[in-house]
Coordinates of C-alpha atoms in Angstrom, one line a residue:
M238 CA 51.3 -18.6 52.5
R239 CA 52.2 -15.8 54.8
L240 CA 51.5 -14.9 58.4
T241 CA 49.9 -11.5 58.7
P242 CA 48.6 -9.4 61.6
R243 CA 45.2 -10.9 60.9
G244 CA 46.1 -14.6 60.6
L245 CA 47.7 -17.0 58.1
W246 CA 47.0 -15.9 54.5
A247 CA 46.7 -19.1 52.5
F248 CA 44.9 -20.0 49.3
G249 CA 42.7 -16.9 49.2
R250 CA 41.7 -17.1 52.9
C251 CA 42.9 -15.6 56.1
L252 CA 42.9 -18.2 58.8
P253 CA 43.0 -17.4 62.6
V254 CA 46.1 -18.9 64.1
E255 CA 47.6 -19.5 67.6
L256 CA 51.3 -18.9 67.9
G257 CA 53.9 -19.8 70.5
R258 CA 53.6 -18.5 74.1
G259 CA 57.0 -16.8 73.6
G260 CA 55.8 -14.7 70.6
L261 CA 57.8 -14.6 67.5
S262 CA 61.6 -14.9 67.5
D263 CA 64.5 -14.6 65.1
D264 CA 66.6 -16.5 67.6
K265 CA 64.6 -19.7 68.3
R266 CA 65.8 -21.9 71.2
E267 CA 64.6 -25.2 72.6
G268 CA 62.0 -24.6 75.2
D269 CA 61.5 -20.9 74.7
G270 CA 58.0 -21.3 73.4
A271 CA 58.6 -19.0 70.5
T272 CA 57.5 -19.3 66.9
P273 CA 60.5 -18.9 64.6
I274 CA 60.5 -16.0 62.1
G275 CA 61.6 -16.8 58.6
R276 CA 60.7 -18.5 55.3
H277 CA 59.8 -22.1 56.0
R278 CA 58.6 -25.1 53.9
I279 CA 56.3 -28.0 54.6
L280 CA 58.3 -31.2 54.4
G281 CA 55.8 -33.8 55.6
M282 CA 52.3 -34.5 56.8
L283 CA 51.2 -37.0 59.5
Y284 CA 47.6 -37.9 60.3
R285 CA 45.6 -40.2 62.6
A286 CA 44.1 -42.8 60.2
D287 CA 41.8 -44.0 62.9
R288 CA 40.2 -40.6 63.1
L289 CA 40.1 -39.1 59.6
P290 CA 41.0 -39.9 56.0
A291 CA 44.4 -38.9 54.6
P292 CA 44.3 -35.2 53.7
Q293 CA 46.8 -35.9 50.9
P294 CA 48.2 -39.0 49.2
W295 CA 51.6 -38.2 50.6
A296 CA 50.4 -38.0 54.2
E297 CA 51.7 -40.7 56.5
P298 CA 49.6 -42.3 59.3
I299 CA 50.6 -41.8 62.9
G300 CA 50.8 -45.0 64.9
P301 CA 50.9 -45.7 68.7
Q302 CA 54.7 -46.1 68.6
D303 CA 55.4 -42.8 66.8
L304 CA 57.3 -40.2 68.8
W305 CA 59.4 -37.0 68.1
C306 CA 62.7 -36.6 69.8
D307 CA 63.2 -33.2 71.6
A308 CA 66.4 -34.1 73.5
S309 CA 68.9 -31.6 72.1
G310 CA 71.9 -33.7 72.9
H311 CA 70.6 -36.9 71.3
P312 CA 71.6 -37.9 67.7
A313 CA 67.9 -38.2 66.9
Y314 CA 67.2 -34.6 68.0
N315 CA 64.2 -33.1 66.1
L316 CA 63.6 -36.4 64.2
P317 CA 60.7 -38.9 64.3
V318 CA 61.5 -41.9 66.5
K319 CA 59.7 -45.1 67.6
A320 CA 58.8 -46.3 71.1
P321 CA 60.3 -47.5 73.2
F322 CA 62.7 -44.5 73.3
A323 CA 64.5 -43.4 76.5
A324 CA 65.5 -39.9 75.6
S325 CA 63.1 -36.9 75.9
H326 CA 60.4 -37.0 73.3
E327 CA 56.9 -36.0 72.4
A328 CA 54.2 -38.5 71.6
L329 CA 52.6 -38.0 68.2
H330 CA 49.8 -40.5 68.9
R331 CA 47.7 -38.6 71.4
S332 CA 44.4 -39.1 73.2
D333 CA 43.4 -35.5 72.4
P334 CA 42.9 -34.3 68.7
L335 CA 45.9 -31.9 68.8
Y336 CA 48.0 -34.1 66.4
D337 CA 45.2 -35.6 64.3
I338 CA 46.9 -33.7 61.4
V339 CA 50.5 -32.6 61.7
L340 CA 52.3 -30.6 59.0
I341 CA 56.0 -30.9 59.5
T342 CA 58.1 -27.8 58.8
D343 CA 61.7 -27.5 57.8
W344 CA 62.6 -25.5 61.0
N345 CA 65.8 -27.1 62.2
Y346 CA 64.8 -30.3 60.3
P347 CA 66.0 -32.7 59.1
Q348 CA 69.5 -31.6 59.8
A349 CA 69.2 -30.3 63.4
T350 CA 71.4 -27.9 65.3
P351 CA 71.3 -28.8 69.0
G352 CA 69.2 -26.4 71.0
K353 CA 67.7 -24.5 68.1
G354 CA 64.2 -25.9 68.7
S355 CA 62.3 -29.0 67.7
A356 CA 58.8 -30.1 66.5
I357 CA 57.7 -26.9 64.9
F358 CA 54.5 -28.1 63.3
L359 CA 51.2 -26.8 62.0
H360 CA 48.5 -28.6 64.0
Q361 CA 45.1 -28.3 65.6
R362 CA 44.7 -25.8 68.4
R363 CA 43.5 -26.6 71.9
R364 CA 41.1 -23.7 72.0
A365 CA 40.9 -20.1 70.9
G366 CA 43.5 -17.9 72.6
Y367 CA 45.6 -20.9 73.9
P368 CA 49.2 -20.5 72.8
T369 CA 51.4 -23.2 71.6
A370 CA 55.0 -24.2 72.5
G371 CA 56.2 -22.6 69.2
C372 CA 53.9 -24.2 66.6
L373 CA 51.2 -22.6 64.5
A374 CA 47.8 -24.0 65.6
F375 CA 44.4 -23.8 63.8
R376 CA 40.8 -24.7 64.3
R377 CA 40.1 -28.3 63.2
D378 CA 38.0 -27.4 60.1
H379 CA 40.6 -24.8 59.0
L380 CA 43.5 -27.2 59.4
I381 CA 41.7 -29.9 57.4
W382 CA 40.9 -27.3 54.7
L383 CA 44.6 -26.2 54.7
A384 CA 46.0 -29.7 54.7
S385 CA 43.8 -30.7 51.7
R386 CA 45.3 -27.9 49.6
I387 CA 48.9 -27.8 50.7
T388 CA 51.7 -29.4 48.7
R389 CA 54.9 -31.0 49.9
G390 CA 57.6 -28.3 49.7
Q391 CA 55.0 -25.5 50.0
E392 CA 56.7 -22.3 51.4
F393 CA 55.2 -20.1 54.0
L394 CA 56.6 -16.9 55.5
I395 CA 56.6 -15.9 59.2
P396 CA 57.7 -12.2 58.9
D397 CA 59.0 -10.1 61.8
L398 CA 55.7 -8.7 63.1
A399 CA 57.1 -6.6 66.0
C400 CA 53.7 -6.4 67.7
F401 CA 53.8 -10.2 68.3
H402 CA 57.2 -10.5 70.0
R403 CA 56.4 -11.8 73.4
A404 CA 52.9 -10.3 73.2
K405 CA 49.6 -11.6 71.9
N406 CA 49.7 -15.1 70.6
T407 CA 46.4 -15.2 68.6
L408 CA 46.1 -13.8 65.1
R409 CA 42.4 -13.5 64.1
G410 CA 41.4 -13.7 60.5
S411 CA 37.9 -13.7 59.2
G412 CA 38.3 -17.1 57.5
G413 CA 37.6 -15.6 54.1
A414 CA 38.4 -11.9 54.0
K415 CA 41.3 -10.6 52.0
P416 CA 44.1 -8.9 54.0
P417 CA 45.3 -5.5 52.9
A418 CA 47.5 -5.4 49.8
R419 CA 50.7 -5.1 51.7
D420 CA 50.1 -8.5 53.4
K421 CA 49.6 -10.5 50.2
A422 CA 52.1 -13.3 49.9

């Protein structure tokens, strides 16, 4: 899998993707809204069992107590935690469908460096053109399709696409067209 100027090239398709409001960055920091450049891996998958079937046998259900710590000074920084949890965190069990499927990346995880960014996921987008806080976000049908094909440990590349540094945050693919040869992963 590889991010291209047209979208995420994965399994023979180019999927439109929303990126972080801070563009792409090779110096990711907590709260900067940037999507980190580099070679990453998918280390886990979470899903809302009350809303859809498990996309993969290794996917883990999200429950009402499931949170993700984003407090950079806390020992559980960039790790899943359970409620009640006093330090800063993000709820994984949401009323909206944003985290119905969450693909967990290896960005600063599981061994986190304080301040280098947390919760870099692949998840459902809010709407077309709406940037993320650093994640990669997809249409629901595209995310379900991707999650059903991905393997634990799957690598994906976010190259240094200079045109997306603090610029546009939406990459539009056709959903099925092949990118130019130079973009093949």
